Coordinates of C-alpha atoms and ligand atoms in Angstrom, one line a residue:
X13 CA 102.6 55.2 108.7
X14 CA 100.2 56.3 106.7
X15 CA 100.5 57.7 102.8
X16 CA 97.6 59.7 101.6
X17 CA 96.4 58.3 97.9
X18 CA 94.3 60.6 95.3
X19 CA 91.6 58.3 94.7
X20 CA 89.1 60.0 92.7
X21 CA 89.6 63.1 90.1
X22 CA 86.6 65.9 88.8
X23 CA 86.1 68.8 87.3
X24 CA 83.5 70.9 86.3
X25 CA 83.6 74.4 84.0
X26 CA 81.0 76.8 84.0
X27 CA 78.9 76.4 80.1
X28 CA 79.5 79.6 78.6
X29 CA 82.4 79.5 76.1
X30 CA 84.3 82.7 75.7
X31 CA 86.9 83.0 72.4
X32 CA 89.2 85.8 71.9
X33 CA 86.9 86.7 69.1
X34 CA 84.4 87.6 72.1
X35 CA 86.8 89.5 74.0
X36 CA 88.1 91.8 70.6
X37 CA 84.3 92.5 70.6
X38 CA 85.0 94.4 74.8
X39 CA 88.9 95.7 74.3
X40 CA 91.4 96.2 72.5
X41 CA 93.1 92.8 71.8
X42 CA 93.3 90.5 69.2
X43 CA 92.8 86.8 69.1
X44 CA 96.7 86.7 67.4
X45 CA 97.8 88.7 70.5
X46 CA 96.5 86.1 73.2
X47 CA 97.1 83.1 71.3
X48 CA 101.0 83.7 70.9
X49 CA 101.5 85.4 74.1
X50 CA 99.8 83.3 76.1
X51 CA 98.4 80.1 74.1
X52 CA 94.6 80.7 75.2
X53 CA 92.0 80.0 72.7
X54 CA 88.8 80.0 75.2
X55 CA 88.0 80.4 78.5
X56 CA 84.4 79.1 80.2
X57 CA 82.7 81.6 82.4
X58 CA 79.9 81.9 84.7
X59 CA 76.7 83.2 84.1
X60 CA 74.7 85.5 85.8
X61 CA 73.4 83.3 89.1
X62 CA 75.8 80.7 89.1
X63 CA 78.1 80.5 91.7
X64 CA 81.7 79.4 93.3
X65 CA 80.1 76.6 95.4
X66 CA 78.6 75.9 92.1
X67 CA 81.2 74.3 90.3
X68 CA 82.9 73.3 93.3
X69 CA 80.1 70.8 94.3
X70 CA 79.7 69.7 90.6
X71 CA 83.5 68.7 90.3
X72 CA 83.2 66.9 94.0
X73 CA 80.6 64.8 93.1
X74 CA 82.5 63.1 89.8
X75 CA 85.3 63.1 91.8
X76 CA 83.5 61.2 94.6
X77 CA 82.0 58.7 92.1
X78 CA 84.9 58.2 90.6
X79 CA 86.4 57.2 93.9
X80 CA 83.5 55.0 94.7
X81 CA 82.3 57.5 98.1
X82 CA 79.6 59.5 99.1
X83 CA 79.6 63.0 101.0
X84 CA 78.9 60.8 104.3
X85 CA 82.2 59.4 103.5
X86 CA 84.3 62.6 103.6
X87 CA 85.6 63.8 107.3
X88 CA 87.4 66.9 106.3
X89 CA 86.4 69.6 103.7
X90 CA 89.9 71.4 102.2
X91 CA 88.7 74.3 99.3
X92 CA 91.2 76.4 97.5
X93 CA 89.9 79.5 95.9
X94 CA 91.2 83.3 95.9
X95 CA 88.0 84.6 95.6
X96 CA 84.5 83.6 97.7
X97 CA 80.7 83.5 97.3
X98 CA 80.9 85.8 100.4
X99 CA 83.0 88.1 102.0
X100 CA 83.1 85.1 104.5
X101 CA 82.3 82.3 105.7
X102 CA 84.5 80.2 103.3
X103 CA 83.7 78.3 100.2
X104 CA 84.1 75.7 102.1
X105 CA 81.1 75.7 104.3
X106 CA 78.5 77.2 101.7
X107 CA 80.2 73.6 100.3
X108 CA 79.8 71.8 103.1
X109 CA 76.0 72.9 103.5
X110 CA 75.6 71.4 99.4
X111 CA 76.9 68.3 100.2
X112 CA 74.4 67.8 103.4
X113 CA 77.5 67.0 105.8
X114 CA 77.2 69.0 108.7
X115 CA 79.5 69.2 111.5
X116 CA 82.4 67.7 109.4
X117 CA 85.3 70.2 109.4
X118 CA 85.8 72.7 106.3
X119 CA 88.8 74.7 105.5
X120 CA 89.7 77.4 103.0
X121 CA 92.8 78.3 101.7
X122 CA 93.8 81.5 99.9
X123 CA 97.2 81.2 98.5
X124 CA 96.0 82.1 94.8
X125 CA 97.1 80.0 92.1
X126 CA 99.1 77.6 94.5
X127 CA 96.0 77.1 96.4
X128 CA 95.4 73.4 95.1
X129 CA 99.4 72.5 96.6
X130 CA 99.3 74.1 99.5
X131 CA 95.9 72.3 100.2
X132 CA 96.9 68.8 99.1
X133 CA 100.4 69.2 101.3
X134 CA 97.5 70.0 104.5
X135 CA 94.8 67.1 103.3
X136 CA 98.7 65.3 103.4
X137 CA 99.7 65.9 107.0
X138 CA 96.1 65.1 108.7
X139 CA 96.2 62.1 106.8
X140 CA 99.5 61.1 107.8
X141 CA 98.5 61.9 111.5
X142 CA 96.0 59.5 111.2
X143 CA 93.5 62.4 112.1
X144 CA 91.5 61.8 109.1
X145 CA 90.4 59.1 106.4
X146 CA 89.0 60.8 103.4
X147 CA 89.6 64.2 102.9
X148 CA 88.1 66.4 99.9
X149 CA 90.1 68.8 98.3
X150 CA 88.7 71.3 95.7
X151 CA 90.1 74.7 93.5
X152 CA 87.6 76.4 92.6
X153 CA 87.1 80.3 91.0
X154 CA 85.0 82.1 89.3
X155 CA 87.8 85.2 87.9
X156 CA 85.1 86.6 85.3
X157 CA 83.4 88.7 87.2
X158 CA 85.6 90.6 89.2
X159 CA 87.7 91.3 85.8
X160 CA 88.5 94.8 84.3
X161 CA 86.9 93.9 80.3
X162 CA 87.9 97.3 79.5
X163 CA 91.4 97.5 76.9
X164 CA 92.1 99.1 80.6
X165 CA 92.2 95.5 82.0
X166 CA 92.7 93.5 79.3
X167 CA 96.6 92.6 80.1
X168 CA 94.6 90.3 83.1
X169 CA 90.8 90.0 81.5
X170 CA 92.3 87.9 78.3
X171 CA 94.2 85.5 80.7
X172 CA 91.2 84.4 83.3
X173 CA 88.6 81.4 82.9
X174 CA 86.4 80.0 85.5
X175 CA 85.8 76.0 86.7
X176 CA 86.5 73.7 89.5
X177 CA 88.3 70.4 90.0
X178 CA 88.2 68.2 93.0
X179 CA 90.2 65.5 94.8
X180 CA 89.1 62.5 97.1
X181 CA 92.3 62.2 99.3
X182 CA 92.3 58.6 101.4
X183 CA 94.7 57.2 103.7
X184 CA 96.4 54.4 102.7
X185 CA 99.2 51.2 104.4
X186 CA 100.7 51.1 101.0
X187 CA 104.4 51.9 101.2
X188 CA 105.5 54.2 98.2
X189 CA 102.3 54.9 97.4
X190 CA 99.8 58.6 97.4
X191 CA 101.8 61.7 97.8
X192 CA 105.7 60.9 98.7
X193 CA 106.4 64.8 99.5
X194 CA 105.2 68.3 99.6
X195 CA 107.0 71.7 99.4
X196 CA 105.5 74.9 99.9
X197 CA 107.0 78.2 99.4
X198 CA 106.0 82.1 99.6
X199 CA 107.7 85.3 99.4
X200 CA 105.4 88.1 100.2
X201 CA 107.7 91.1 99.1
X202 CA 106.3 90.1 96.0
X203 CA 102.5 90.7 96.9
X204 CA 101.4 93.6 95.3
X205 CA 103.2 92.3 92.1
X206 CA 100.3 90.4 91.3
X207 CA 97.1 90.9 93.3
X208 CA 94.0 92.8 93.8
X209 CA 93.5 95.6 96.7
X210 CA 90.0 96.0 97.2
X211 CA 88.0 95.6 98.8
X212 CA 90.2 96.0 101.6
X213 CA 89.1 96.8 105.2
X214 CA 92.3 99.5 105.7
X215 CA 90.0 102.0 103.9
X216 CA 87.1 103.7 106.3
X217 CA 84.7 102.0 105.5
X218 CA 86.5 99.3 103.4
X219 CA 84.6 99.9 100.2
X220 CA 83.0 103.1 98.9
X221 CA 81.8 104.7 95.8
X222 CA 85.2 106.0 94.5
X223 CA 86.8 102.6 95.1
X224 CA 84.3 100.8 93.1
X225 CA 84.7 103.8 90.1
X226 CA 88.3 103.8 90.8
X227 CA 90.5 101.2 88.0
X228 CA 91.9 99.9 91.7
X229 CA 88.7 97.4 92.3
X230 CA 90.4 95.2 89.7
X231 CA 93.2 93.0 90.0
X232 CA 96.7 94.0 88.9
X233 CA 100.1 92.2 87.7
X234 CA 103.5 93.2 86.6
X235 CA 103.2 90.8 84.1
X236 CA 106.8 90.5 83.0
X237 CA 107.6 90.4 86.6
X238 CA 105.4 87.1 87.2
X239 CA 106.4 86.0 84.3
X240 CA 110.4 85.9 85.2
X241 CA 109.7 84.4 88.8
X242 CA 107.6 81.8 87.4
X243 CA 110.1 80.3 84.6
X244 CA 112.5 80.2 87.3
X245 CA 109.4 79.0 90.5
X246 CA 108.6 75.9 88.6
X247 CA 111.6 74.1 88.1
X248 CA 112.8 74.8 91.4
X249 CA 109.9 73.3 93.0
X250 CA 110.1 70.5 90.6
X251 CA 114.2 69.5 91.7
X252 CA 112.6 70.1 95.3
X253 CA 110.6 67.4 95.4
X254 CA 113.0 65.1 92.7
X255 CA 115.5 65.8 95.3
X256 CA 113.9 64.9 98.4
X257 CA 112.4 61.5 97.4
X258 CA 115.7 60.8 95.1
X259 CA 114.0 60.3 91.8
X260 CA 115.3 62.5 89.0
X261 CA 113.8 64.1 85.7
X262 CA 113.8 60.9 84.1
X263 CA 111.8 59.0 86.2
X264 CA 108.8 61.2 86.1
X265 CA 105.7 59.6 84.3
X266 CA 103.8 63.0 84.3
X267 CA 103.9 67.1 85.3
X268 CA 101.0 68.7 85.6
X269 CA 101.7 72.0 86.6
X270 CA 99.4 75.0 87.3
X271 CA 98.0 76.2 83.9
X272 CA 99.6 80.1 84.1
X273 CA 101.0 80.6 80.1
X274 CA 101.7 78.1 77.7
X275 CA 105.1 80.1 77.7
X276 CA 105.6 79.2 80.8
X277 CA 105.1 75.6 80.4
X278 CA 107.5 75.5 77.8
X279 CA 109.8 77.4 79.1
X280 CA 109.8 75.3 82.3
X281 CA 110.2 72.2 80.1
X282 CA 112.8 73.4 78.5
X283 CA 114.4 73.8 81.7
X284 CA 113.8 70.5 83.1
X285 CA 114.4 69.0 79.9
X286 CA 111.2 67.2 79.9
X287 CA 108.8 66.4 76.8
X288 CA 106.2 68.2 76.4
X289 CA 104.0 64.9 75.6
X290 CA 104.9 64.3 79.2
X291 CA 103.5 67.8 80.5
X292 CA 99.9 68.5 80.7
X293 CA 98.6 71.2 79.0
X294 CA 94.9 72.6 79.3
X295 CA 95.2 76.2 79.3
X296 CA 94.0 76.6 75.1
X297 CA 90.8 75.4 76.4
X298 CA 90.8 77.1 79.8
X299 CA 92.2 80.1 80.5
X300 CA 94.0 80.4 83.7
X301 CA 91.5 79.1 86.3
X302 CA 94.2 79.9 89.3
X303 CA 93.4 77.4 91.6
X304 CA 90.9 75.0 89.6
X305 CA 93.8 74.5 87.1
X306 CA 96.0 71.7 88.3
X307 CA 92.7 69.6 89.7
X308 CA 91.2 70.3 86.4
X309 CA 94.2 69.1 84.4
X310 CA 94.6 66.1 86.1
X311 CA 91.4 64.8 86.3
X312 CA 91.0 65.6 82.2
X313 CA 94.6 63.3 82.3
X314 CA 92.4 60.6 83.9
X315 CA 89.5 60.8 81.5
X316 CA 92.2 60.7 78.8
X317 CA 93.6 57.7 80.0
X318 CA 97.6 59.5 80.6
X319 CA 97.6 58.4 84.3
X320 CA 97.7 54.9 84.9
X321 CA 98.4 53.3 87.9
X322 CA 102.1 53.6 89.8
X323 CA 103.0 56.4 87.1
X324 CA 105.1 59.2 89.5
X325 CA 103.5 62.7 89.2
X326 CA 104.5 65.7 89.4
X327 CA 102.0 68.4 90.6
X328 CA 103.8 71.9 90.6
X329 CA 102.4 75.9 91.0
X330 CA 103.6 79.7 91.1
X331 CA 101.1 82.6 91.7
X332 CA 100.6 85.5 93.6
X333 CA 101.6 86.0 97.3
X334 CA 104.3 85.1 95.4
X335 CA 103.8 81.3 96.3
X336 CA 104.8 78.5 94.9
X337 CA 105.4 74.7 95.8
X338 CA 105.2 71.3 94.4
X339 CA 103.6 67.9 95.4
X340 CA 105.1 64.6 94.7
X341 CA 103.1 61.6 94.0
X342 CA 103.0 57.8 92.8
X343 CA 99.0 56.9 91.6
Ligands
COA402 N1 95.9 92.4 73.9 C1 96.7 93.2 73.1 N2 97.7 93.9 73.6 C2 98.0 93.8 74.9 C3 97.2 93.0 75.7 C4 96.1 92.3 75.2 N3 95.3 91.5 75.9 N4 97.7 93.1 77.0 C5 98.8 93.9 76.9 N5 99.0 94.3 75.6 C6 100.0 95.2 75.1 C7 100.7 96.0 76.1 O1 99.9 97.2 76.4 C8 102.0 96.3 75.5 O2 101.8 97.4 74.6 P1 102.9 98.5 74.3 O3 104.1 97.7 73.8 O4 102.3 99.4 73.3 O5 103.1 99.1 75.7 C9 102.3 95.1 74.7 O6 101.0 94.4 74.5 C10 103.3 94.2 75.3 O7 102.9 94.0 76.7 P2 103.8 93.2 77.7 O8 103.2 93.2 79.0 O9 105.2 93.5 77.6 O10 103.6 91.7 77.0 P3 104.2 90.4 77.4 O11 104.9 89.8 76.3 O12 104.9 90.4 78.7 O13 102.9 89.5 77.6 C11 101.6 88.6 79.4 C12 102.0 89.8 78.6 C13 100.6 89.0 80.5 C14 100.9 87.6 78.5 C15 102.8 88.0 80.1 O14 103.6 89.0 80.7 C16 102.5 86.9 81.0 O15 102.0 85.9 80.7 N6 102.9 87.1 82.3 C17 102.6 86.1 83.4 C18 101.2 86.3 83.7 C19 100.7 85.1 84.6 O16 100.9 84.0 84.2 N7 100.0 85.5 85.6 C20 99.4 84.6 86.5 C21 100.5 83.9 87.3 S1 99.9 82.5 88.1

């Protein structure tokens, strides 16, 4: 059977650097506040004109270099993303069209923060059907924008960065090699917990004037809530995986989970018992960039040399829906 093997990482962040200093300048917070609640420093964000395909094709095309392919190469487009250029189609077409591939498949995938899983465990299965070769799979979001920068908002506005980070998925013979099990959960009781209403097409018309004046056109979050699920999320997707392959805590070379808090990191550590030289940690530089986070991480853990070949990895996310799910892998 077939295994399907990461072989080629990018990432891509919009220019414009945002501190906290910048943000005490819009609301109420302080840079004190963020850093110890949260452990963000900066956060990149878009400018005016740039867009979610964007950074989605920039990241693609390091990752396709690194993996020594071009866009003819790829026969199936996966793109993880909560929000979109458009209403619809998908991200992944407007992609699609950038990378001059038509009639090769493209796929979006809206599970939030777990977006980059959930689309790795699918890039997974068509490989190991044999129904495709090379399969790209991107996160990419631009947040800043659709953020409320008033001290209204700024429980979610501190918390958000935009950027993209890409994966070129190939089938390989290799035995114990690629991605050696994937496990995706949701539990949608928990949707409005974490999640933004509008616009929504159960309104008549879907968006009007009091909407877009209304505080409800901006994403909202229990934050305590998420925060509680997630410490708990993590670890179990973790064991999930450890469990089903038979490898335990010990034997993992690397984590790289979905950049949420640097309190949640550490908590999940903790947990696990794992080293935090052994988790990877972006989210100072970052923000949260939902589903960009886990493809940006890793392919910064390339660049910095902390994956070498055979090393077992650890992918692992929690975010709204509430979903959550973890990916197994040997590089
Ligand atoms: N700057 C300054 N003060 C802020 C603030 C900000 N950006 N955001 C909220 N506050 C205030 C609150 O209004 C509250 O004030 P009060 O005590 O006067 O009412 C106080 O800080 C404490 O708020 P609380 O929400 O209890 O803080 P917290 O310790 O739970 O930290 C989060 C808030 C958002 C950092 C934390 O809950 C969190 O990280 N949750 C998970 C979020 C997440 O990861 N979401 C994405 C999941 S993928």
């Amino acid at each position: 059977m077939k295994n399907a093997r990461i072989i080629g990482v990018g990432h891509y962040v919009p220019e414009r650097v945002v501190t906290n200093h910048d943000l005490e300048k819009m609301m109420d917070t302080s840079d004190e506040w963020i850093r110890e609640r949260t452990g963000i420093v900066t956060r990149h964000w878009v400018r005016e004109g740039e867009t979610i395909t964007d950074l989605a094709y920039n990241a693609t095309n390091m990752a396709l270099e690194r993996a020594g392919l071009k866009p003819e190469d790829i026969d199936f487009i996966i793109v993880a993303s909560i929000a979109g250029d458009a209403q619809f189609p998908g991200n992944g077409c407007f992609l699609q069209a950038r990378m001059e591939i038509p009639g090769v498949p493209a796929m979006d995938i809206r599970n939030a923060c777990s977006g980059f899983v959930y689309a790795l465990a699918v890039a997974d299965k068509f490989i190991k059907t044999e129904t495709y070769r090379n399969i790209l799979v991107v996160g990419a979001e631009i947040q800043s924008t659709g953020l409320d920068l008033s001290t209204r908002g700024r429980d979610m506005a501190v918390l958000f960065g935009d950027g993209a980070g890409a994966a070129v998925v190939t089938a390989t013979d290799e035995p114990d090699r690629g991605i050696l099990t994937t496990h995706l959960h949701a539990d949608g009781r928990y949707a409005t917990k974490l999640w933004s209403e509008f616009p929504s097409v159960i309104n008549h018309p879907y968006i009007t004037h009091e909407i877009v004046d209304s505080d409800r056109i901006y994403p909202k979050m229990e934050g305590r809530y998420v925060f509680k699920h997630a410490v708990s999320k993590f670890p179990e997707a973790i064991m999930e995986a450890l469990e089903a392959t038979g490898y335990t805590v010990e034997d993992l070379d690397l984590v790289i989970p979905h950049q949420a808090n640097q309190r949640i990191t550490e908590a999940v550590a903790q947990k696990l018992g794992i080293s935090m030289d052994k988790i990877v940690s972006n989210i100072h530089k970052y923000g949260n960039t939902t589903a960009a986070s886990i493809p940006i991480a890793m392919s910064e853990a390339w660049e910095e040399g902390r994956i070498k070949d055979g090393d077992l990895i650890c992918l692992a996310a929690f975010g709204a829906g509430f979903t959550w799910g973890s990916v197994l892998l040997r590089w």
